[in-house]
CSV table of N, CA, C and O in Angstrom, one decimal:
chain,number,residue,atom,x,y,z
A,1,MET,N,63.6,-20.5,-25.0
A,1,MET,CA,62.3,-20.5,-24.4
A,1,MET,C,61.4,-19.5,-25.1
A,1,MET,O,61.7,-18.4,-25.1
A,2,ASP,N,60.3,-20.1,-25.6
A,2,ASP,CA,59.4,-19.2,-26.3
A,2,ASP,C,58.3,-18.8,-25.4
A,2,ASP,O,58.2,-19.1,-24.2
A,3,LEU,N,57.3,-18.1,-26.0
A,3,LEU,CA,56.2,-17.4,-25.2
A,3,LEU,C,55.3,-18.5,-24.6
A,3,LEU,O,54.8,-18.3,-23.5
A,4,GLN,N,55.1,-19.6,-25.3
A,4,GLN,CA,54.3,-20.7,-24.7
A,4,GLN,C,54.9,-21.3,-23.5
A,4,GLN,O,54.2,-21.7,-22.6
A,5,ASP,N,56.2,-21.5,-23.5
A,5,ASP,CA,56.9,-22.1,-22.4
A,5,ASP,C,56.8,-21.2,-21.2
A,5,ASP,O,56.6,-21.6,-20.0
A,6,VAL,N,56.9,-19.9,-21.4
A,6,VAL,CA,56.8,-18.9,-20.3
A,6,VAL,C,55.4,-18.9,-19.7
A,6,VAL,O,55.2,-18.9,-18.5
A,7,ARG,N,54.4,-19.0,-20.6
A,7,ARG,CA,53.0,-19.1,-20.2
A,7,ARG,C,52.8,-20.3,-19.3
A,7,ARG,O,52.2,-20.2,-18.3
A,8,ASP,N,53.3,-21.4,-19.7
A,8,ASP,CA,53.2,-22.7,-19.0
A,8,ASP,C,53.8,-22.6,-17.6
A,8,ASP,O,53.3,-23.0,-16.6
A,9,VAL,N,55.0,-22.0,-17.5
A,9,VAL,CA,55.7,-21.8,-16.3
A,9,VAL,C,54.9,-20.9,-15.3
A,9,VAL,O,54.8,-21.2,-14.1
A,10,ILE,N,54.4,-19.8,-15.9
A,10,ILE,CA,53.6,-18.9,-15.1
A,10,ILE,C,52.3,-19.6,-14.6
A,10,ILE,O,51.9,-19.4,-13.4
A,11,LEU,N,51.7,-20.4,-15.4
A,11,LEU,CA,50.5,-21.1,-15.0
A,11,LEU,C,50.8,-22.1,-13.9
A,11,LEU,O,50.0,-22.3,-12.9
A,12,ILE,N,51.9,-22.8,-14.0
A,12,ILE,CA,52.3,-23.8,-13.0
A,12,ILE,C,52.6,-23.0,-11.7
A,12,ILE,O,52.2,-23.4,-10.6
A,13,ILE,N,53.3,-21.9,-11.7
A,13,ILE,CA,53.6,-21.1,-10.5
A,13,ILE,C,52.3,-20.6,-9.9
A,13,ILE,O,52.2,-20.6,-8.7
A,14,TYR,N,51.4,-20.1,-10.8
A,14,TYR,CA,50.1,-19.6,-10.3
A,14,TYR,C,49.3,-20.7,-9.6
A,14,TYR,O,48.7,-20.6,-8.6
A,15,GLY,N,49.3,-21.9,-10.2
A,15,GLY,CA,48.6,-23.1,-9.6
A,15,GLY,C,49.2,-23.5,-8.2
A,15,GLY,O,48.5,-23.7,-7.3
A,16,ILE,N,50.6,-23.5,-8.2
A,16,ILE,CA,51.2,-23.9,-6.9
A,16,ILE,C,50.9,-22.8,-5.9
A,16,ILE,O,50.6,-23.1,-4.7
A,17,THR,N,51.0,-21.6,-6.3
A,17,THR,CA,50.7,-20.5,-5.3
A,17,THR,C,49.2,-20.6,-4.8
A,17,THR,O,48.9,-20.4,-3.6
A,18,ALA,N,48.3,-20.9,-5.7
A,18,ALA,CA,46.9,-21.0,-5.3
A,18,ALA,C,46.7,-22.2,-4.4
A,18,ALA,O,45.9,-22.1,-3.4
A,19,ILE,N,47.4,-23.3,-4.6
A,19,ILE,CA,47.3,-24.4,-3.7
A,19,ILE,C,47.9,-24.1,-2.3
A,19,ILE,O,47.3,-24.4,-1.3
A,20,LEU,N,49.0,-23.4,-2.3
A,20,LEU,CA,49.6,-23.0,-1.0
A,20,LEU,C,48.7,-22.0,-0.3
A,20,LEU,O,48.6,-22.1,1.0
A,21,MET,N,48.1,-21.1,-1.0
A,21,MET,CA,47.2,-20.1,-0.3
A,21,MET,C,46.0,-20.9,0.2
A,21,MET,O,45.5,-20.6,1.3
A,22,PHE,N,45.4,-21.8,-0.5
A,22,PHE,CA,44.3,-22.6,-0.1
A,22,PHE,C,44.6,-23.4,1.2
A,22,PHE,O,43.9,-23.4,2.2
A,23,LEU,N,45.8,-24.0,1.2
A,23,LEU,CA,46.3,-24.7,2.4
A,23,LEU,C,46.5,-23.8,3.6
A,23,LEU,O,46.1,-24.1,4.7
A,24,ALA,N,47.0,-22.6,3.4
A,24,ALA,CA,47.2,-21.6,4.4
A,24,ALA,C,45.9,-21.2,5.0
A,24,ALA,O,45.7,-21.1,6.2
A,25,ILE,N,44.9,-20.9,4.2
A,25,ILE,CA,43.6,-20.5,4.6
A,25,ILE,C,42.9,-21.6,5.4
A,25,ILE,O,42.3,-21.4,6.4
A,26,LEU,N,43.1,-22.8,4.9
A,26,LEU,CA,42.5,-24.0,5.6
A,26,LEU,C,43.1,-24.2,7.0
A,26,LEU,O,42.4,-24.4,7.9
A,27,ILE,N,44.4,-24.0,7.1
A,27,ILE,CA,45.1,-24.1,8.4
A,27,ILE,C,44.6,-23.0,9.3
A,27,ILE,O,44.3,-23.3,10.5
A,28,VAL,N,44.5,-21.8,8.8
A,28,VAL,CA,44.1,-20.7,9.7
A,28,VAL,C,42.6,-20.9,10.1
A,28,VAL,O,42.3,-20.7,11.3
A,29,THR,N,41.8,-21.5,9.2
A,29,THR,CA,40.4,-21.7,9.6
A,29,THR,C,40.3,-22.8,10.7
A,29,THR,O,39.5,-22.7,11.6
A,30,VAL,N,41.1,-23.9,10.5
A,30,VAL,CA,41.1,-25.0,11.5
A,30,VAL,C,41.6,-24.5,12.8
A,30,VAL,O,41.0,-24.8,13.9
A,31,VAL,N,42.6,-23.7,12.8
A,31,VAL,CA,43.2,-23.2,14.1
A,31,VAL,C,42.2,-22.3,14.8
A,31,VAL,O,42.0,-22.3,16.0
A,32,ALA,N,41.5,-21.4,14.0
A,32,ALA,CA,40.5,-20.5,14.5
A,32,ALA,C,39.4,-21.3,15.1
A,32,ALA,O,38.9,-20.9,16.2
A,33,GLY,N,38.9,-22.3,14.4
A,33,GLY,CA,37.8,-23.1,14.9
A,33,GLY,C,38.2,-23.8,16.2
A,33,GLY,O,37.4,-23.9,17.2
A,34,TYR,N,39.4,-24.3,16.3
A,34,TYR,CA,39.9,-25.0,17.5
A,34,TYR,C,40.0,-24.0,18.7
A,34,TYR,O,39.5,-24.3,19.8
A,35,LEU,N,40.4,-22.8,18.4
A,35,LEU,CA,40.5,-21.8,19.5
A,35,LEU,C,39.1,-21.3,19.9
A,35,LEU,O,38.9,-21.1,21.1
A,36,VAL,N,38.2,-21.3,19.0
A,36,VAL,CA,36.8,-20.9,19.4
A,36,VAL,C,36.2,-22.0,20.3
A,36,VAL,O,35.5,-21.7,21.3
A,37,ILE,N,36.4,-23.3,19.9
A,37,ILE,CA,35.9,-24.4,20.8
A,37,ILE,C,36.6,-24.3,22.2
A,37,ILE,O,35.9,-24.5,23.2
A,38,ARG,N,37.9,-24.1,22.2
A,38,ARG,CA,38.5,-24.0,23.6
A,38,ARG,C,37.9,-22.8,24.3
A,38,ARG,O,37.7,-22.9,25.6
A,39,LEU,N,37.7,-21.7,23.7
A,39,LEU,CA,37.1,-20.5,24.3
A,39,LEU,C,35.7,-20.8,24.9
A,39,LEU,O,35.4,-20.4,26.0
A,40,LEU,N,34.9,-21.5,24.1
A,40,LEU,CA,33.6,-21.9,24.5
A,40,LEU,C,33.6,-22.8,25.7
A,40,LEU,O,32.8,-22.7,26.7
A,41,ARG,N,34.6,-23.8,25.7
A,41,ARG,CA,34.7,-24.7,26.9
A,41,ARG,C,35.1,-23.9,28.1
A,41,ARG,O,34.6,-24.2,29.2
A,42,LEU,N,36.1,-23.0,27.9
A,42,LEU,CA,36.5,-22.2,29.1
A,42,LEU,C,35.4,-21.3,29.6
A,42,LEU,O,35.2,-21.2,30.8
A,43,ALA,N,34.6,-20.7,28.7
A,43,ALA,CA,33.4,-19.9,29.2
A,43,ALA,C,32.4,-20.8,29.9
A,43,ALA,O,31.9,-20.4,30.9
A,44,ASN,N,32.2,-22.0,29.4
A,44,ASN,CA,31.2,-22.9,30.1
A,44,ASN,C,31.8,-23.3,31.4
A,44,ASN,O,31.0,-23.3,32.4
A,45,GLN,N,33.0,-23.6,31.6
A,45,GLN,CA,33.6,-23.9,32.9
A,45,GLN,C,33.5,-22.8,33.8
A,45,GLN,O,33.2,-23.0,35.0
A,46,THR,N,33.8,-21.6,33.3
A,46,THR,CA,33.6,-20.4,34.2
A,46,THR,C,32.2,-20.2,34.7
A,46,THR,O,32.0,-19.9,35.8
A,47,VAL,N,31.3,-20.4,33.8
A,47,VAL,CA,29.9,-20.3,34.2
A,47,VAL,C,29.5,-21.3,35.2
A,47,VAL,O,28.9,-21.0,36.2
A,48,GLN,N,29.9,-22.6,35.0
A,48,GLN,CA,29.6,-23.6,35.9
A,48,GLN,C,30.3,-23.5,37.2
A,48,GLN,O,29.7,-23.8,38.3
A,49,SER,N,31.5,-23.0,37.3
A,49,SER,CA,32.2,-22.9,38.5
A,49,SER,C,32.0,-21.6,39.3
A,49,SER,O,32.1,-21.5,40.5
A,50,ASN,N,31.6,-20.5,38.6
A,50,ASN,CA,31.4,-19.2,39.3
A,50,ASN,C,30.0,-18.7,39.3
A,50,ASN,O,29.5,-18.3,40.3
A,51,VAL,N,29.3,-18.7,38.2
A,51,VAL,CA,28.0,-18.1,38.0
A,51,VAL,C,26.9,-19.0,38.7
A,51,VAL,O,26.1,-18.5,39.4
A,52,VAL,N,27.0,-20.3,38.5
A,52,VAL,CA,25.9,-21.2,39.0
A,52,VAL,C,25.9,-21.1,40.5
A,52,VAL,O,24.8,-21.0,41.1
A,53,PRO,N,27.0,-21.2,41.2
A,53,PRO,CA,26.9,-21.0,42.7
A,53,PRO,C,26.4,-19.7,43.1
A,53,PRO,O,25.7,-19.6,44.1
A,54,ILE,N,26.7,-18.6,42.4
A,54,ILE,CA,26.2,-17.3,42.8
A,54,ILE,C,24.7,-17.3,42.6
A,54,ILE,O,24.0,-16.7,43.4
A,55,LEU,N,24.2,-17.9,41.5
A,55,LEU,CA,22.8,-18.0,41.3
A,55,LEU,C,22.1,-18.8,42.4
A,55,LEU,O,21.0,-18.4,42.8
A,56,ASP,N,22.7,-19.9,42.8
A,56,ASP,CA,22.1,-20.7,43.9
A,56,ASP,C,22.0,-19.9,45.2
A,56,ASP,O,21.0,-19.9,45.9
A,57,THR,N,23.1,-19.2,45.5
A,57,THR,CA,23.1,-18.3,46.7
A,57,THR,C,22.1,-17.2,46.6
A,57,THR,O,21.4,-17.0,47.6
A,58,SER,N,21.9,-16.6,45.4
A,58,SER,CA,20.9,-15.6,45.2
A,58,SER,C,19.5,-16.2,45.4
A,58,SER,O,18.7,-15.5,46.0
A,59,ARG,N,19.3,-17.4,44.9
A,59,ARG,CA,18.0,-18.0,45.0
A,59,ARG,C,17.7,-18.3,46.5
A,59,ARG,O,16.6,-18.0,46.9
A,60,ASP,N,18.7,-18.8,47.2
A,60,ASP,CA,18.5,-19.0,48.7
A,60,ASP,C,18.2,-17.7,49.4
A,60,ASP,O,17.3,-17.7,50.3
A,61,THR,N,18.9,-16.6,49.0
A,61,THR,CA,18.7,-15.3,49.7
A,61,THR,C,17.3,-14.9,49.4
A,61,THR,O,16.6,-14.3,50.3
A,62,LEU,N,16.8,-15.0,48.2
A,62,LEU,CA,15.5,-14.6,47.8
A,62,LEU,C,14.4,-15.4,48.6
A,62,LEU,O,13.4,-14.8,49.0
A,63,VAL,N,14.6,-16.7,48.8
A,63,VAL,CA,13.7,-17.5,49.6
A,63,VAL,C,13.7,-16.9,51.0
A,63,VAL,O,12.6,-16.8,51.6
A,64,ASN,N,14.8,-16.6,51.6
A,64,ASN,CA,14.9,-16.0,52.9
A,64,ASN,C,14.2,-14.7,53.0
A,64,ASN,O,13.5,-14.4,54.0
A,65,VAL,N,14.4,-13.9,52.0
A,65,VAL,CA,13.7,-12.5,52.0
A,65,VAL,C,12.2,-12.7,51.9
A,65,VAL,O,11.5,-12.0,52.6
A,66,ARG,N,11.7,-13.6,51.1
A,66,ARG,CA,10.3,-13.9,51.0
A,66,ARG,C,9.7,-14.3,52.3
A,66,ARG,O,8.7,-13.9,52.8
A,67,GLY,N,10.5,-15.3,53.0
A,67,GLY,CA,10.0,-15.8,54.3
A,67,GLY,C,10.0,-14.6,55.3
A,67,GLY,O,9.0,-14.5,56.1
A,68,THR,N,11.0,-13.8,55.3
A,68,THR,CA,11.1,-12.7,56.3
A,68,THR,C,9.9,-11.7,56.0
A,68,THR,O,9.3,-11.2,56.9
A,69,ALA,N,9.7,-11.4,54.7
A,69,ALA,CA,8.6,-10.5,54.4
A,69,ALA,C,7.2,-11.1,54.8
A,69,ALA,O,6.4,-10.4,55.4
A,70,ARG,N,7.0,-12.4,54.6
A,70,ARG,CA,5.8,-13.0,55.0
A,70,ARG,C,5.6,-13.0,56.5
A,70,ARG,O,4.6,-12.7,57.1
A,71,PHE,N,6.7,-13.2,57.3
A,71,PHE,CA,6.7,-13.2,58.7
A,71,PHE,C,6.3,-11.8,59.2
A,71,PHE,O,5.5,-11.7,60.1
A,72,ILE,N,7.0,-10.8,58.7
A,72,ILE,CA,6.7,-9.4,59.1
A,72,ILE,C,5.3,-9.0,58.8
A,72,ILE,O,4.6,-8.4,59.6
A,73,THR,N,4.8,-9.5,57.6
A,73,THR,CA,3.4,-9.1,57.3
A,73,THR,C,2.4,-9.8,58.2
A,73,THR,O,1.5,-9.2,58.7
A,74,GLU,N,2.7,-11.1,58.5
A,74,GLU,CA,1.7,-11.8,59.4
A,74,GLU,C,1.8,-11.3,60.8
A,74,GLU,O,0.8,-11.3,61.5
A,75,ASN,N,3.0,-11.0,61.3
A,75,ASN,CA,3.2,-10.7,62.8
A,75,ASN,C,3.3,-9.3,63.1
A,75,ASN,O,3.2,-8.9,64.3
A,76,ALA,N,3.5,-8.4,62.2
A,76,ALA,CA,3.6,-7.0,62.5
A,76,ALA,C,2.6,-6.1,61.8
A,76,ALA,O,1.9,-5.3,62.4
A,77,VAL,N,2.5,-6.3,60.5
A,77,VAL,CA,1.6,-5.4,59.7
A,77,VAL,C,0.2,-5.7,59.9
A,77,VAL,O,-0.6,-4.8,60.1
A,78,GLN,N,-0.2,-7.0,59.8
A,78,GLN,CA,-1.6,-7.3,59.9
A,78,GLN,C,-2.2,-6.9,61.2
A,78,GLN,O,-3.3,-6.4,61.3
A,79,PRO,N,-1.5,-7.2,62.4
A,79,PRO,CA,-2.1,-6.7,63.6
A,79,PRO,C,-2.3,-5.2,63.7
A,79,PRO,O,-3.3,-4.7,64.3
A,80,VAL,N,-1.3,-4.5,63.2
A,80,VAL,CA,-1.4,-3.0,63.2
A,80,VAL,C,-2.6,-2.6,62.3
A,80,VAL,O,-3.4,-1.7,62.7
A,81,ILE,N,-2.8,-3.2,61.2
A,81,ILE,CA,-4.0,-2.9,60.4
A,81,ILE,C,-5.3,-3.3,61.1
A,81,ILE,O,-6.3,-2.5,61.1
A,82,ARG,N,-5.3,-4.4,61.8
A,82,ARG,CA,-6.5,-4.8,62.5
A,82,ARG,C,-6.8,-3.8,63.6
A,82,ARG,O,-8.0,-3.4,63.8
A,83,ILE,N,-5.8,-3.4,64.3
A,83,ILE,CA,-6.0,-2.4,65.4
A,83,ILE,C,-6.4,-1.1,64.9
A,83,ILE,O,-7.4,-0.5,65.4
A,84,ALA,N,-5.8,-0.6,63.8
A,84,ALA,CA,-6.3,0.6,63.2
A,84,ALA,C,-7.7,0.5,62.7
A,84,ALA,O,-8.5,1.5,62.9
A,85,GLY,N,-8.1,-0.6,62.1
A,85,GLY,CA,-9.4,-0.8,61.6
A,85,GLY,C,-10.4,-0.8,62.8
A,85,GLY,O,-11.5,-0.2,62.8
A,86,LEU,N,-10.0,-1.5,63.9
A,86,LEU,CA,-10.9,-1.5,65.1
A,86,LEU,C,-11.0,-0.2,65.7
A,86,LEU,O,-12.2,0.2,66.0
A,87,TYR,N,-10.0,0.6,65.8
A,87,TYR,CA,-10.0,1.9,66.3
A,87,TYR,C,-10.9,2.8,65.4
A,87,TYR,O,-11.8,3.6,66.0
A,88,ALA,N,-10.8,2.7,64.1
A,88,ALA,CA,-11.6,3.6,63.2
A,88,ALA,C,-13.1,3.2,63.4
A,88,ALA,O,-14.0,4.0,63.4
A,89,GLY,N,-13.3,1.9,63.5
A,89,GLY,CA,-14.7,1.4,63.7
A,89,GLY,C,-15.3,1.8,65.0
A,89,GLY,O,-16.5,2.3,65.0
A,90,VAL,N,-14.6,1.7,66.1
A,90,VAL,CA,-15.1,2.2,67.4
A,90,VAL,C,-15.3,3.7,67.3
A,90,VAL,O,-16.3,4.2,67.9
A,91,ARG,N,-14.4,4.4,66.8
A,91,ARG,CA,-14.5,5.9,66.7
A,91,ARG,C,-15.8,6.3,65.9
A,91,ARG,O,-16.6,7.1,66.3
A,92,GLU,N,-16.0,5.6,64.8
A,92,GLU,CA,-17.2,5.9,64.0
A,92,GLU,C,-18.5,5.5,64.7
A,92,GLU,O,-19.5,6.2,64.7
A,93,GLY,N,-18.4,4.3,65.4
A,93,GLY,CA,-19.5,3.9,66.1
A,93,GLY,C,-19.9,4.8,67.2
A,93,GLY,O,-21.1,5.2,67.4
A,94,LEU,N,-18.9,5.3,67.9
A,94,LEU,CA,-19.2,6.3,69.0
A,94,LEU,C,-19.7,7.6,68.4
A,94,LEU,O,-20.6,8.3,69.0
A,95,ALA,N,-19.2,8.0,67.3
A,95,ALA,CA,-19.6,9.2,66.6
A,95,ALA,C,-21.1,9.1,66.2
A,95,ALA,O,-21.9,10.0,66.3
A,96,VAL,N,-21.5,7.9,65.7
A,96,VAL,CA,-22.9,7.7,65.3
A,96,VAL,C,-23.8,7.7,66.6
A,96,VAL,O,-24.8,8.4,66.6
A,97,PHE,N,-23.4,7.0,67.6
A,97,PHE,CA,-24.2,7.0,68.8
A,97,PHE,C,-24.3,8.3,69.6
A,97,PHE,O,-25.3,8.7,70.2
A,98,THR,N,-23.2,9.0,69.6
A,98,THR,CA,-23.2,10.3,70.4
A,98,THR,C,-23.6,11.5,69.5
A,98,THR,O,-23.9,12.5,70.1
A,99,GLY,N,-23.5,11.3,68.2
A,99,GLY,CA,-23.9,12.4,67.4
A,99,GLY,C,-22.7,13.4,67.2
A,99,GLY,O,-22.9,14.5,66.6
A,100,PHE,N,-21.6,13.1,67.8
A,100,PHE,CA,-20.5,14.0,67.7
A,100,PHE,C,-19.5,13.5,66.6
A,100,PHE,O,-19.0,12.4,66.6
A,101,ARG,N,-19.3,14.4,65.7
A,101,ARG,CA,-18.4,14.0,64.6
A,101,ARG,C,-17.4,15.2,64.4
A,101,ARG,O,-17.8,16.4,64.5
A,102,ARG,N,-16.2,14.8,64.2
A,102,ARG,CA,-15.2,15.9,64.0
A,102,ARG,C,-15.3,16.4,62.6
A,102,ARG,O,-15.6,15.6,61.7
A,103,LEU,N,-15.1,17.6,62.5
A,103,LEU,CA,-15.0,18.2,61.1
A,103,LEU,C,-13.7,17.8,60.5
A,103,LEU,O,-12.7,17.9,61.0
A,104,ARG,N,-13.9,17.3,59.3
A,104,ARG,CA,-12.8,16.8,58.5
A,104,ARG,C,-12.5,17.8,57.4
A,104,ARG,O,-13.4,18.4,56.8
A,105,ARG,N,-11.2,18.0,57.2
A,105,ARG,CA,-10.8,18.9,56.1
A,105,ARG,C,-10.9,18.2,54.8
A,105,ARG,O,-10.5,17.0,54.7
A,106,ARG,N,-11.4,18.8,53.9
A,106,ARG,CA,-11.4,18.2,52.5
A,106,ARG,C,-10.2,18.7,51.8
A,106,ARG,O,-9.9,19.8,51.7
A,107,SER,N,-9.5,17.7,51.2
A,107,SER,CA,-8.3,18.0,50.4
A,107,SER,C,-8.6,18.3,49.0
A,107,SER,O,-9.4,17.6,48.4
């Protein structure tokens, strides 16, 4: 076996090794892609089965809170504001007609 035969054997071994490495990298890439797709499907199922119902419940709760706030505003806060405004108006009206005004402190 001379030097050219050794060179040819080394090139053949190198070529076979390169093909085997390429196939191994290809298999690893395909398996990793498959696992990523399964992970994405699992994440999507988790979102659909857990997160979406929670969001729907939160949305319903928000609607209830808005309704409650509107009810309290219309039935409790606005009447108090009207009464306070009426009281302030009557007090000022009486102060104008009687000429009696309380001294107010300036802040």
